[in-house]
Each structure stands twice: as C-alpha cells, then as structure tokens.
mmCIF file of C-alpha atoms and ligand atoms in Angstrom:
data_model
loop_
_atom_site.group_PDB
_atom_site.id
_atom_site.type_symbol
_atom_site.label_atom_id
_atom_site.label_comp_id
_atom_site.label_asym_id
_atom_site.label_seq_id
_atom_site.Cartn_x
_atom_site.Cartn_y
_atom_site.Cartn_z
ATOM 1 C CA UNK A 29 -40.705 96.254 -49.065
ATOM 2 C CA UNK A 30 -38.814 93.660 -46.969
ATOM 3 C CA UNK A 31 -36.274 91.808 -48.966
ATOM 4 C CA UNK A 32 -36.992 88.062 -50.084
ATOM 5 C CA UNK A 33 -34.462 85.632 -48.854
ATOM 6 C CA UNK A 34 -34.079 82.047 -48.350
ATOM 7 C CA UNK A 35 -32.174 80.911 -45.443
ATOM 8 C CA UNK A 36 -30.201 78.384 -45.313
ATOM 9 C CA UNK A 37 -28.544 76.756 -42.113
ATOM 10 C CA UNK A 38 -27.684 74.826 -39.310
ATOM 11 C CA UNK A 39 -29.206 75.695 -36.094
ATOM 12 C CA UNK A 40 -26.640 76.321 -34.045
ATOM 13 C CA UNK A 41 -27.340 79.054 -31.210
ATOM 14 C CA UNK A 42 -26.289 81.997 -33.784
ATOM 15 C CA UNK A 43 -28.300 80.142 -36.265
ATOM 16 C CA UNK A 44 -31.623 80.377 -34.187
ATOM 17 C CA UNK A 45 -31.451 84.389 -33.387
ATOM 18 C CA UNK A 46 -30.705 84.843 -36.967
ATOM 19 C CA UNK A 47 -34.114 83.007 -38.119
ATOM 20 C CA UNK A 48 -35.526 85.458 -34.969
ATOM 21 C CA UNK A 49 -34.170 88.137 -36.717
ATOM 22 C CA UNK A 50 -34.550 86.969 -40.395
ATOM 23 C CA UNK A 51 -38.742 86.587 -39.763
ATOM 24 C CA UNK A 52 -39.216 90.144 -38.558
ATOM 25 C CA UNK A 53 -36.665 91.756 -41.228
ATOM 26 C CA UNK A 54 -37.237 89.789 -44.190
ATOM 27 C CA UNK A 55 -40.037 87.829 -45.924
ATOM 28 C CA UNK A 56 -38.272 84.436 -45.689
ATOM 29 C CA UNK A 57 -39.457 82.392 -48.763
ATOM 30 C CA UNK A 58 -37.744 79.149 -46.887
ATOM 31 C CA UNK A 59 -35.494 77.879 -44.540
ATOM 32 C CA UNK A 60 -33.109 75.302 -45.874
ATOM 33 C CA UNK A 61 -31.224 73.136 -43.874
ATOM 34 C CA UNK A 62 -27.970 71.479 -44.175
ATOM 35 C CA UNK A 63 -25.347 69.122 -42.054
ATOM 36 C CA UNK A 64 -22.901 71.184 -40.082
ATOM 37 C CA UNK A 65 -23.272 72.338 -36.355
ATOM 38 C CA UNK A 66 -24.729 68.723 -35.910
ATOM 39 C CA UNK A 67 -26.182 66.284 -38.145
ATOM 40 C CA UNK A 68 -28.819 67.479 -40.826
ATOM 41 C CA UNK A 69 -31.836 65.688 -38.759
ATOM 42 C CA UNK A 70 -30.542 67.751 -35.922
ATOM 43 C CA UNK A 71 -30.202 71.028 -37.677
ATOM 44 C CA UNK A 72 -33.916 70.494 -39.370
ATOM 45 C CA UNK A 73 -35.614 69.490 -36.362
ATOM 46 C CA UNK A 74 -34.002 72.730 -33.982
ATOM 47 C CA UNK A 75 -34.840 74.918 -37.318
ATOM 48 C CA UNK A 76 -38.819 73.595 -36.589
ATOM 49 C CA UNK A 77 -38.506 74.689 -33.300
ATOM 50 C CA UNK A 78 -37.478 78.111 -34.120
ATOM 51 C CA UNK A 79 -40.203 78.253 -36.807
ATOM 52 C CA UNK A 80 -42.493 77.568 -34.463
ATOM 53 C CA UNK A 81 -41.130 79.722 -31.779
ATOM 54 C CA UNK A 82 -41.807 82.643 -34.104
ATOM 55 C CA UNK A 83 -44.453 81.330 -35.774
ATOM 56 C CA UNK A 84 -43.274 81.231 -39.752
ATOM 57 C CA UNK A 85 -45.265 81.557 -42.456
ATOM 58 C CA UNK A 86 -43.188 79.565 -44.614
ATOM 59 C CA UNK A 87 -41.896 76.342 -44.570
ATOM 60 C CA UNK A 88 -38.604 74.110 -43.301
ATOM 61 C CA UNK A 89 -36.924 72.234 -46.294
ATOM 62 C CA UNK A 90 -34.247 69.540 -45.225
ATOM 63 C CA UNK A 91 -30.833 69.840 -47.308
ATOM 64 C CA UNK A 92 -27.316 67.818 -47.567
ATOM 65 C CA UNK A 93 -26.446 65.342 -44.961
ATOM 66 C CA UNK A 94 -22.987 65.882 -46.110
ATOM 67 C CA UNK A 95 -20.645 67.838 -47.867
ATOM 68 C CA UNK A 96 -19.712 67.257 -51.394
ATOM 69 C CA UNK A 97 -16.181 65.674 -51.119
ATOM 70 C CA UNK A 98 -15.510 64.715 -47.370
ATOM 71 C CA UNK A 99 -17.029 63.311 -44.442
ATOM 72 C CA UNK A 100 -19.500 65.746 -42.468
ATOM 73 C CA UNK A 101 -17.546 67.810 -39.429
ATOM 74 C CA UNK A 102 -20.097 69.005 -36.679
ATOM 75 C CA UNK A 103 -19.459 71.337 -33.727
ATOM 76 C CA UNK A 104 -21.192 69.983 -30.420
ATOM 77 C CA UNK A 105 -18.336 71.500 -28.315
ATOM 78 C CA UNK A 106 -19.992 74.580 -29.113
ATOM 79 C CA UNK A 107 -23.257 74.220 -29.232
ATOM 80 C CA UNK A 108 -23.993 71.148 -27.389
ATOM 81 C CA UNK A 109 -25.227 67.651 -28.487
ATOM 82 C CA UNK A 110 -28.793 68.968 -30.159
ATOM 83 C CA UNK A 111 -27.261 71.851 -31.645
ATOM 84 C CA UNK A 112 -29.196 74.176 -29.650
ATOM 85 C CA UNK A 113 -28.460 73.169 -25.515
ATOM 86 C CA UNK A 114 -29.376 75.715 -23.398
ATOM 87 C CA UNK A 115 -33.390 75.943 -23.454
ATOM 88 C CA UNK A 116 -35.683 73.418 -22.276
ATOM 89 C CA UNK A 117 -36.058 71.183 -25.531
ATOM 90 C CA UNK A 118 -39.910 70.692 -26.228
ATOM 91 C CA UNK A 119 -41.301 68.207 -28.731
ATOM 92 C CA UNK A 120 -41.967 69.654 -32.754
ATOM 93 C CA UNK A 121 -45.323 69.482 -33.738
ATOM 94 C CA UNK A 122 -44.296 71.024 -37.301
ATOM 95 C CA UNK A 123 -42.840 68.492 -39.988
ATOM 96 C CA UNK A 124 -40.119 69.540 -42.430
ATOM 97 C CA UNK A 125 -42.108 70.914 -45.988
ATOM 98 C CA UNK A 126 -40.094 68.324 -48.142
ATOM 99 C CA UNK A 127 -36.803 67.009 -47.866
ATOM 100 C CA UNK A 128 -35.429 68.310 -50.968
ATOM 101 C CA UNK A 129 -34.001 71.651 -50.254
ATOM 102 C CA UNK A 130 -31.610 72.222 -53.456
ATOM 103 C CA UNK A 131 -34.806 71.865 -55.709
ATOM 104 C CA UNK A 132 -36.418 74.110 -53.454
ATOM 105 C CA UNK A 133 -33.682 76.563 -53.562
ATOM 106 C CA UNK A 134 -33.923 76.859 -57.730
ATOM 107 C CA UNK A 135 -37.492 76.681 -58.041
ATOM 108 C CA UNK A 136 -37.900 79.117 -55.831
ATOM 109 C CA UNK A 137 -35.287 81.430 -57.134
ATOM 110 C CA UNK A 138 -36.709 80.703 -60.862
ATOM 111 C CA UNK A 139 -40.169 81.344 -59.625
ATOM 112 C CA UNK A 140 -39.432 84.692 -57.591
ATOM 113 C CA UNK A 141 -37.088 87.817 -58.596
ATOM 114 C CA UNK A 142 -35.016 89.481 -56.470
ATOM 115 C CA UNK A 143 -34.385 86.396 -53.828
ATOM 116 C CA UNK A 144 -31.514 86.807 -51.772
ATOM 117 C CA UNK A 145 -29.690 83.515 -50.607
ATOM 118 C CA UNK A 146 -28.575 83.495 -47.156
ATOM 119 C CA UNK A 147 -26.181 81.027 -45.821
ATOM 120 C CA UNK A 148 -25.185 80.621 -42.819
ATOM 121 C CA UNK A 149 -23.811 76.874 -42.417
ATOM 122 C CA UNK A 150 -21.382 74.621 -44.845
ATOM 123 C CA UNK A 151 -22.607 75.897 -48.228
ATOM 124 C CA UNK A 152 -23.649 72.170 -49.639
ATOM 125 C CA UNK A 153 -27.255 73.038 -50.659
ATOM 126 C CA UNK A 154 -25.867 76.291 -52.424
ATOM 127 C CA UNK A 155 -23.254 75.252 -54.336
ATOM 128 C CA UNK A 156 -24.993 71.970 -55.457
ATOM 129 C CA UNK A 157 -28.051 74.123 -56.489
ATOM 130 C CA UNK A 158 -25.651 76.196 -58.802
ATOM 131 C CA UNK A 159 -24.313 72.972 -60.150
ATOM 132 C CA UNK A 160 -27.668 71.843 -60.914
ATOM 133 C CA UNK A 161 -28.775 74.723 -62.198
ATOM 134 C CA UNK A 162 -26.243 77.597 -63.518
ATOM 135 C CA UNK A 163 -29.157 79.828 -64.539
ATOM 136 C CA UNK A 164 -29.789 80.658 -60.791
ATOM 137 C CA UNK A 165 -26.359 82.743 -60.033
ATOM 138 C CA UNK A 166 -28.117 85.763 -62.627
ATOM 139 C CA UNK A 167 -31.338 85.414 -61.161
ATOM 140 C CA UNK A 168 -31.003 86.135 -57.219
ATOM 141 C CA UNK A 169 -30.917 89.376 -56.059
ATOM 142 C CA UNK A 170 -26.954 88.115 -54.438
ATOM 143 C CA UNK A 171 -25.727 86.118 -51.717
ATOM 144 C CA UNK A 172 -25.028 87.275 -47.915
ATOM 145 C CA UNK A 173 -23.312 84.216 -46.612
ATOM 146 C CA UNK A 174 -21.808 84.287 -42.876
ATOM 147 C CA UNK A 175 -18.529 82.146 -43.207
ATOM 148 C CA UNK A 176 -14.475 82.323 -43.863
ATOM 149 C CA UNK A 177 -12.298 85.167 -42.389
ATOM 150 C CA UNK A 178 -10.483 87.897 -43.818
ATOM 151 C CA UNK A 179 -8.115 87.180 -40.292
ATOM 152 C CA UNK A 180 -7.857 84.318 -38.092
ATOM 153 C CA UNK A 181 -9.910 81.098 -38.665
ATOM 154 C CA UNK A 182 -11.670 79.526 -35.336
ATOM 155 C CA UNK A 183 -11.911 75.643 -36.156
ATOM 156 C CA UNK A 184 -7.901 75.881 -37.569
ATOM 157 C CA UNK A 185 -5.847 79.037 -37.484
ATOM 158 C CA UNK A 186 -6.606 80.112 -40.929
ATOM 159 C CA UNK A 187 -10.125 78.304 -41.707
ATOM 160 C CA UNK A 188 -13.514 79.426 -40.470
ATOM 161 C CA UNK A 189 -16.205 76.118 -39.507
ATOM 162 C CA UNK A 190 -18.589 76.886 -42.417
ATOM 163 C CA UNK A 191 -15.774 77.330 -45.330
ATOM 164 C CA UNK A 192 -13.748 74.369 -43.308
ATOM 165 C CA UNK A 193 -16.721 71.971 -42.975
ATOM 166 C CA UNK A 194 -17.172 71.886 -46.740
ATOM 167 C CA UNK A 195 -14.362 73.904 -48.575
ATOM 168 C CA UNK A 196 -15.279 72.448 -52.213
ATOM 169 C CA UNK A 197 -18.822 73.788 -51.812
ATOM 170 C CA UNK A 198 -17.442 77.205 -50.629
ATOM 171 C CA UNK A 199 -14.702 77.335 -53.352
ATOM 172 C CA UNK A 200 -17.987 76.789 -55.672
ATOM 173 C CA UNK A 201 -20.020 79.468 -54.206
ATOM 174 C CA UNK A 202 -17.133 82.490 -54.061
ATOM 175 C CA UNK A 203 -15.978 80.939 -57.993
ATOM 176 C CA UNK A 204 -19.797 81.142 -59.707
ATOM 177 C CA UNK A 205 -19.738 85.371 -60.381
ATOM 178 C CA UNK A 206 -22.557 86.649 -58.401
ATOM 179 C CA UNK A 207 -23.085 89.941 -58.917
ATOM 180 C CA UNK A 208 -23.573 90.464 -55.009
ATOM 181 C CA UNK A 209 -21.900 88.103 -52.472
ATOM 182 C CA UNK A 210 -21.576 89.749 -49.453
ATOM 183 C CA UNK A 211 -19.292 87.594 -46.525
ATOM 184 C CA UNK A 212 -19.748 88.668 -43.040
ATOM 185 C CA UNK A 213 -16.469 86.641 -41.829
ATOM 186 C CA UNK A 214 -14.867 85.720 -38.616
ATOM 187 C CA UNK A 215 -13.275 89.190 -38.726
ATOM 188 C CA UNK A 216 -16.420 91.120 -38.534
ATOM 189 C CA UNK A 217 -18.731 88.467 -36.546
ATOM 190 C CA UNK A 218 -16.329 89.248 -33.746
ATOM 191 C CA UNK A 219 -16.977 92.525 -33.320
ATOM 192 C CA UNK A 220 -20.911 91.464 -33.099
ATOM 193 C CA UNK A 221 -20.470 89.782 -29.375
ATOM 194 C CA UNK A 222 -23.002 88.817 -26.824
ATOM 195 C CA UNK A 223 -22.195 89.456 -22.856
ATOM 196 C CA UNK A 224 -24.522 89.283 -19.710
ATOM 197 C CA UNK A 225 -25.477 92.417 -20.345
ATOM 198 C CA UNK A 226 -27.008 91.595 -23.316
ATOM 199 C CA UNK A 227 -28.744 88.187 -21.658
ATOM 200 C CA UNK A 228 -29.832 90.600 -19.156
ATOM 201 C CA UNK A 229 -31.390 92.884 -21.617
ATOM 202 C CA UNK A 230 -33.385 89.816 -23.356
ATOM 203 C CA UNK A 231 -34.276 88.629 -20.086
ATOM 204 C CA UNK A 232 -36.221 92.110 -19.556
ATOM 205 C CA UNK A 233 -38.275 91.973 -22.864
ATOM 206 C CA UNK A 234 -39.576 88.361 -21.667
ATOM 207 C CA UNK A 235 -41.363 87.115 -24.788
ATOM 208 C CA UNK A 236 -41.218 83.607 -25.452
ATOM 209 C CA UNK A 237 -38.062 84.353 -28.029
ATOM 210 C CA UNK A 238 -36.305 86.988 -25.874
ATOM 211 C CA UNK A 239 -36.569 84.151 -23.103
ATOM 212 C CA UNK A 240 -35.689 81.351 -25.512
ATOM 213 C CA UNK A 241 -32.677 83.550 -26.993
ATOM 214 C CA UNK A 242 -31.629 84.553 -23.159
ATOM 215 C CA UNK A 243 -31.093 80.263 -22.166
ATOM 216 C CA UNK A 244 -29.596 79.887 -25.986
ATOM 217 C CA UNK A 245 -26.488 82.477 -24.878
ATOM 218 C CA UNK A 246 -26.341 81.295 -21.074
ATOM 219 C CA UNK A 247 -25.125 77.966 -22.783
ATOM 220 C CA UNK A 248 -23.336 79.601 -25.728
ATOM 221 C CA UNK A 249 -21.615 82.415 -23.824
ATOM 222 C CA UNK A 250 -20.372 80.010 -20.786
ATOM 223 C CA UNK A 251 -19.088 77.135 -23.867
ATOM 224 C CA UNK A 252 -17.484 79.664 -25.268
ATOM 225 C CA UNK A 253 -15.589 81.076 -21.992
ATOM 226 C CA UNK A 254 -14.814 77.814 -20.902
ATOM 227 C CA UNK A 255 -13.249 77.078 -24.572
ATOM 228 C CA UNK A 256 -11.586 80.796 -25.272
ATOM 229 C CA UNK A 257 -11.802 82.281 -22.348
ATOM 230 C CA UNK A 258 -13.155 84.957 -24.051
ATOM 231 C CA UNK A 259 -15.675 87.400 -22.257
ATOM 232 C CA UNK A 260 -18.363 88.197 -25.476
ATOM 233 C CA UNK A 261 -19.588 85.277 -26.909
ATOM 234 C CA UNK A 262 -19.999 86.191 -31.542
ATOM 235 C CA UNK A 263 -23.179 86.774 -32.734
ATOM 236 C CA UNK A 264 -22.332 85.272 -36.377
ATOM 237 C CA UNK A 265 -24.952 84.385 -38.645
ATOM 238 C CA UNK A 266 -27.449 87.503 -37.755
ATOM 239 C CA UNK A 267 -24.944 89.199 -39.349
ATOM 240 C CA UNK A 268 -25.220 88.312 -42.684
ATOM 241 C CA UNK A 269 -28.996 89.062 -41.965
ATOM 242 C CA UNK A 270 -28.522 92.312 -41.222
ATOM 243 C CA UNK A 271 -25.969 93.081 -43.907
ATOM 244 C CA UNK A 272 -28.519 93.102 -46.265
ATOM 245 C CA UNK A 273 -31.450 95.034 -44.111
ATOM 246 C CA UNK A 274 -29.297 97.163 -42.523
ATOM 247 C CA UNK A 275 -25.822 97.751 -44.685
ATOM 248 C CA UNK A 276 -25.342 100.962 -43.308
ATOM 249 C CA UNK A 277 -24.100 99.891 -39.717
ATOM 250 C CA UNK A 278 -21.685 97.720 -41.650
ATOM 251 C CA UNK A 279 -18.265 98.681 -43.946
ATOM 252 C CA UNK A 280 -17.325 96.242 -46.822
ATOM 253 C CA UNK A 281 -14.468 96.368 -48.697
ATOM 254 C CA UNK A 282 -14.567 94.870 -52.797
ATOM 255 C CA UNK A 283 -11.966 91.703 -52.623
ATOM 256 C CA UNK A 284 -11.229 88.499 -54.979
ATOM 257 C CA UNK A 285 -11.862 85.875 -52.423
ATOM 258 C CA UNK A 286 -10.535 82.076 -53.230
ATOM 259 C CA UNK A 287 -11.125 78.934 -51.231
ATOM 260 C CA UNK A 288 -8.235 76.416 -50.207
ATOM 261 C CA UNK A 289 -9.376 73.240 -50.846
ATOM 262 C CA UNK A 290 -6.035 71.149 -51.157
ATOM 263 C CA UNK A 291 -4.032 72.728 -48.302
ATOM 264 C CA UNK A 292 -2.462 70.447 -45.299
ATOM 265 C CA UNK A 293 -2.542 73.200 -42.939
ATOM 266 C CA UNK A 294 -4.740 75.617 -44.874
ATOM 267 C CA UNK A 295 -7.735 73.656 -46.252
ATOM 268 C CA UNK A 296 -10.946 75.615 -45.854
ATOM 269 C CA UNK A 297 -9.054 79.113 -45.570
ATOM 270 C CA UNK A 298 -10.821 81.868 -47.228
ATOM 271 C CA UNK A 299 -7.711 83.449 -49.348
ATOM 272 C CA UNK A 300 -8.717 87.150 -49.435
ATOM 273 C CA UNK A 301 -5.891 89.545 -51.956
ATOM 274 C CA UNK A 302 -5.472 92.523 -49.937
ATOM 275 C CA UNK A 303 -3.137 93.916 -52.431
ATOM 276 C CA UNK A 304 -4.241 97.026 -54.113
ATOM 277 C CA UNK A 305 -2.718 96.245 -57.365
ATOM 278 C CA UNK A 306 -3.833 93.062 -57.452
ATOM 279 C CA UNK A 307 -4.836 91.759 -60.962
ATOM 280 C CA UNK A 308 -7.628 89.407 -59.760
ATOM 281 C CA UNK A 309 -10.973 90.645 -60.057
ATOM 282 C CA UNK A 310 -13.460 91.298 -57.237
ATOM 283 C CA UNK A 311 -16.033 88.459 -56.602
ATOM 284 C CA UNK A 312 -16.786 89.637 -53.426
ATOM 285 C CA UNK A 313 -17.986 92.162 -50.490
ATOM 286 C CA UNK A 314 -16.127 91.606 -48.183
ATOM 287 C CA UNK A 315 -17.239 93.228 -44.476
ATOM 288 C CA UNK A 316 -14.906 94.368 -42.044
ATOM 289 C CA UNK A 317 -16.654 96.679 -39.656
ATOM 290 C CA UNK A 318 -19.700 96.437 -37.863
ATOM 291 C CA UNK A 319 -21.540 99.085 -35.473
ATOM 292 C CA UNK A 320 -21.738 96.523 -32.887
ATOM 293 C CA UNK A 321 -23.964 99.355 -30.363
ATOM 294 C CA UNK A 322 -26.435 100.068 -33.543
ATOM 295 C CA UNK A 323 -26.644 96.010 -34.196
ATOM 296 C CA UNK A 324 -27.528 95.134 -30.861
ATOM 297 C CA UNK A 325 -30.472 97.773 -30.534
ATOM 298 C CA UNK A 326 -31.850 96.519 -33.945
ATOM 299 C CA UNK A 327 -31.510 92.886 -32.623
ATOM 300 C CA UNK A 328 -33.514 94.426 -29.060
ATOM 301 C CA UNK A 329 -35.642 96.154 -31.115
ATOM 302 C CA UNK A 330 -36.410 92.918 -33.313
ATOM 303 C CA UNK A 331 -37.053 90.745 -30.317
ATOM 304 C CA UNK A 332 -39.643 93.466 -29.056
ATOM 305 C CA UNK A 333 -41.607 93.253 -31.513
ATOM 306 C CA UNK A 334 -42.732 89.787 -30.434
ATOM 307 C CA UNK A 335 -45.936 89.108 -28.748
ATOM 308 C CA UNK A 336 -46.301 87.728 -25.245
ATOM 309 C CA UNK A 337 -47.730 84.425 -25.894
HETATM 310 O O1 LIG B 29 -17.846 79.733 -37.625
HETATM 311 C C1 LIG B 29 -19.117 80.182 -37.216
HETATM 312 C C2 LIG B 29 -20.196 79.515 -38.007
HETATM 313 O O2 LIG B 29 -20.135 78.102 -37.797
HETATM 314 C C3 LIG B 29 -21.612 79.934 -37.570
HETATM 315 O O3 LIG B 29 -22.472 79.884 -38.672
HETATM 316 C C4 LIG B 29 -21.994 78.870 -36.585
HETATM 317 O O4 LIG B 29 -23.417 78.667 -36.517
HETATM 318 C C5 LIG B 29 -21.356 77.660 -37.211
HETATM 319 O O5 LIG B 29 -22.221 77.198 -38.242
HETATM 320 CA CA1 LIG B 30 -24.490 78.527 -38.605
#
C-alpha cells in the first residue's frame, strides 16, 4: 500500500524530481503550492508542468503568496528566474484545481486517514492549516518536511531557505506536537548530491522525465558551482520523500527542535538540543545520515519506470 501524502512546495529544481519521485512512490492526494523559490504563480505554474510531465492523477492547489509575518524571500540565484531554468519551458495546458490550498490541506486530511504532509518549501500553507484547524495535527499519519539544519544554514550561516523564508510558520509547525515530524535538514540533504555522473546516468534512461530531470541539474549543478564551488549539486526535497518510503537508507536521531524567530543574526535557525540530558522533550526526527549510493539507485530506478512517450 503506497503511503498517502500531500505535497506541498515550490518548484524549484529539487522540488520537481521530488514530485517525479513522489508520483511513483506515493499516492499523492495533492500538490500544494506556496511562495518561496519564486513567487507562488511561479511555483504553481512549474508544479503543472511537472504534473503533466508525469502525468498526475491528482490535482495542483495554489497556496500562500507570502509568509505569515514578513515579506516573501525567493531564490532565483539558484534556480533561475522561473524557478525551474534549465529545460526548454513549454506552455501548461493544465489549470491549478482551486486556489485554496490550506482548505484543501484540512479537508483532505479530515476526509482521509493516514495522510502524510510533505513540505518541502516555506511552511505557510502548513502552519496556517493547523491554525485554522487544530484537529488536523492528530489526524495525519506525521509530517516529513525537508527544511532547517542540524549544522550549517545555506541562505545565512545558521538558517536553512525554507525555515529562513518563513520562520514563524516553521516555529508553528515544529511547536504543534505531531506525533511524527520527520526533518531531512541541510545536514543530511548534503550527503544526497547530484554530479555528471548522475546527469549522465538520466541522460541514458531517456524518458521524457529522465531527460527533463538531466537539463533541470545541468542548470542546477553549474548555479551551484559557480555559487559554492562545490562539485555535487543537493538533492533536497526527494529526501523527505524518501524518508517516509524508504526510512531504512536513512538514520534519525529523536531531538526537541525550536525555531528562531527574533534573532539578528540567527532568525530562521532551526535550534536542535544535542544534549543528552536535556529536559526538553522530543518533537522531532531528526535525520542525519543518508545512504546516498542506495538513494540514487531508488531515484534511477524511479525514473525507469517511466514510459517513453
Ligand atoms: O534550502 C533548500 C530548500 O530551499 C529546498 O527545498 C529548495 O527547493 C528550496 O526550497
Ligand atoms: Ca523546495
């Protein structure tokens, strides 16, 4: 039985191979957009043209144009002006479902059991569907969010883009007591990284995704060089994918996990007590290892299963 999730995002290179990913894996109830990598109208419109890349069932619901306290941060250094440079940009014929994705978030979790949330942007839609409606945090099956770091941050050097973006949300979302909140974090997305070995690989399973995902990380790989000089580009939000399909390839540690949402120099760090006495509860999973070898095969192995045309 594939698990039931609704994702929620901001497509964003990593965004679009976890939907890839996330439709083979998972039945995906929903995708949910929200404002982060660029604007919301962006990040709906590129999460169309995945859905019709891989031909989802379900439907595209537009969320938050900004977060809930301060103005909306986007991140076109890294992933271009449309959010998803790279592949030859062809027009949507799909429309968004409605534009309304909190209410679509808690009806859907109200009408389903078992729903995982799965958030891999600025969590605005998720933390304003809590607000709006408290009875959702018993009902999902638990939240696999890709954001924060349990090390360095990449937009500051403490704060990860999706806690940093919208730090009141996130400080919402770690504070409400799910029973299972998983956070794949900078720390572990890192050790998920994509080379030109692994665009090579895609290249050879030539579907229309592998292809699609191949030009996605020829931009995203030689951004992120030219920015970090860094020679693997991070995978990050197919992790928090697979940390619910595949949780043995991962290792996750219990933590109490707090957001800064004041700080000068820390605002939008995820505060993460390491100490073994501590006398804060857990509210959290959080991962620090990955299998990066077994990861990438899945991901191969995911991409495979596409057709030709
Ligand atoms: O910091 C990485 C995260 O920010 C990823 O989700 C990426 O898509 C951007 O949203
Ligand atoms: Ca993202």
């Amino acid at each position: 039985m594939k698990p039931k999730i609704i994702l929620d995002c901001d497509p964003g290179h990593d965004d679009a191979v976890a939907i890839m990913v996330a439709a083979q894996l998972t039945e995906i109830l929903g995708i949910t957009t929200v404002s982060g990598n660029v604007s919301v109208d962006l990040t709906t419109e590129n999460a169309l043209i995945l859905a019709e890349l891989v031909d989802l069932d379900a439907g595209v619901h537009m969320g938050a144009n900004k977060p809930l306290l301060i103005p909306p941060k986007h991140a076109e250094e890294v992933h271009g002006k449309t959010g998803l440079d790279g592949p030859t940009r062809h027009k949507v014929t799909r429309q968004a479902t409605s534009s309304d994705a909190v209410q679509f978030i808690i009806d859907t979790v109200r009408e389903h059991d078992e729903v995982w949330l799965v958030p891999v942007g600025p969590l605005t839609n998720i933390a304003v569907a809590i607000l709006q409606a408290p009875d959702i945090v018993q009902r999902v099956a638990g939240v696999s969010l890709m954001g924060g770091s349990a090390g360095a941050g990449n937009v500051t050097p403490v704060a990860e883009f999706n806690v940093w973006a919208d730090p009141h949300a996130a400080s919402v979302v770690f504070s409400a007591g799910f029973a299972n909140l998983f956070m794949a974090g900078l720390n572990l997305t890192h050790q998920f990284g994509v080379d030109e070995e692994t665009i090579l690989r895609l290249r050879e399973i030539n579907n229309p995704p592998a292809v699609f995902a191949a030009e996605l990380f020829d931009f995203y790989l030689r951004s992120y060089q030219q920015r970090t000089f860094g020679q693997q580009v991070p995978l990050h939000d197919p992790c928090a994918v697979l940390a619910i399909t595949h949780p043995e390839i991962f290792s996750f540690e219990s933590r109490n996990v707090s957001v800064e949402t004041e700080g000068i120099v820390t605002r939008g760090m995820t505060v993460i007590d390491e100490r073994r006495w501590s006398d804060r509860a857990s509210n959290c999973q959080v991962g620090y290892e990955i299998d990066r070898d077994k990861g990438m095969n899945i991901l191969f192995d995911v991409i495979k299963t596409y057709s030709d045309n």
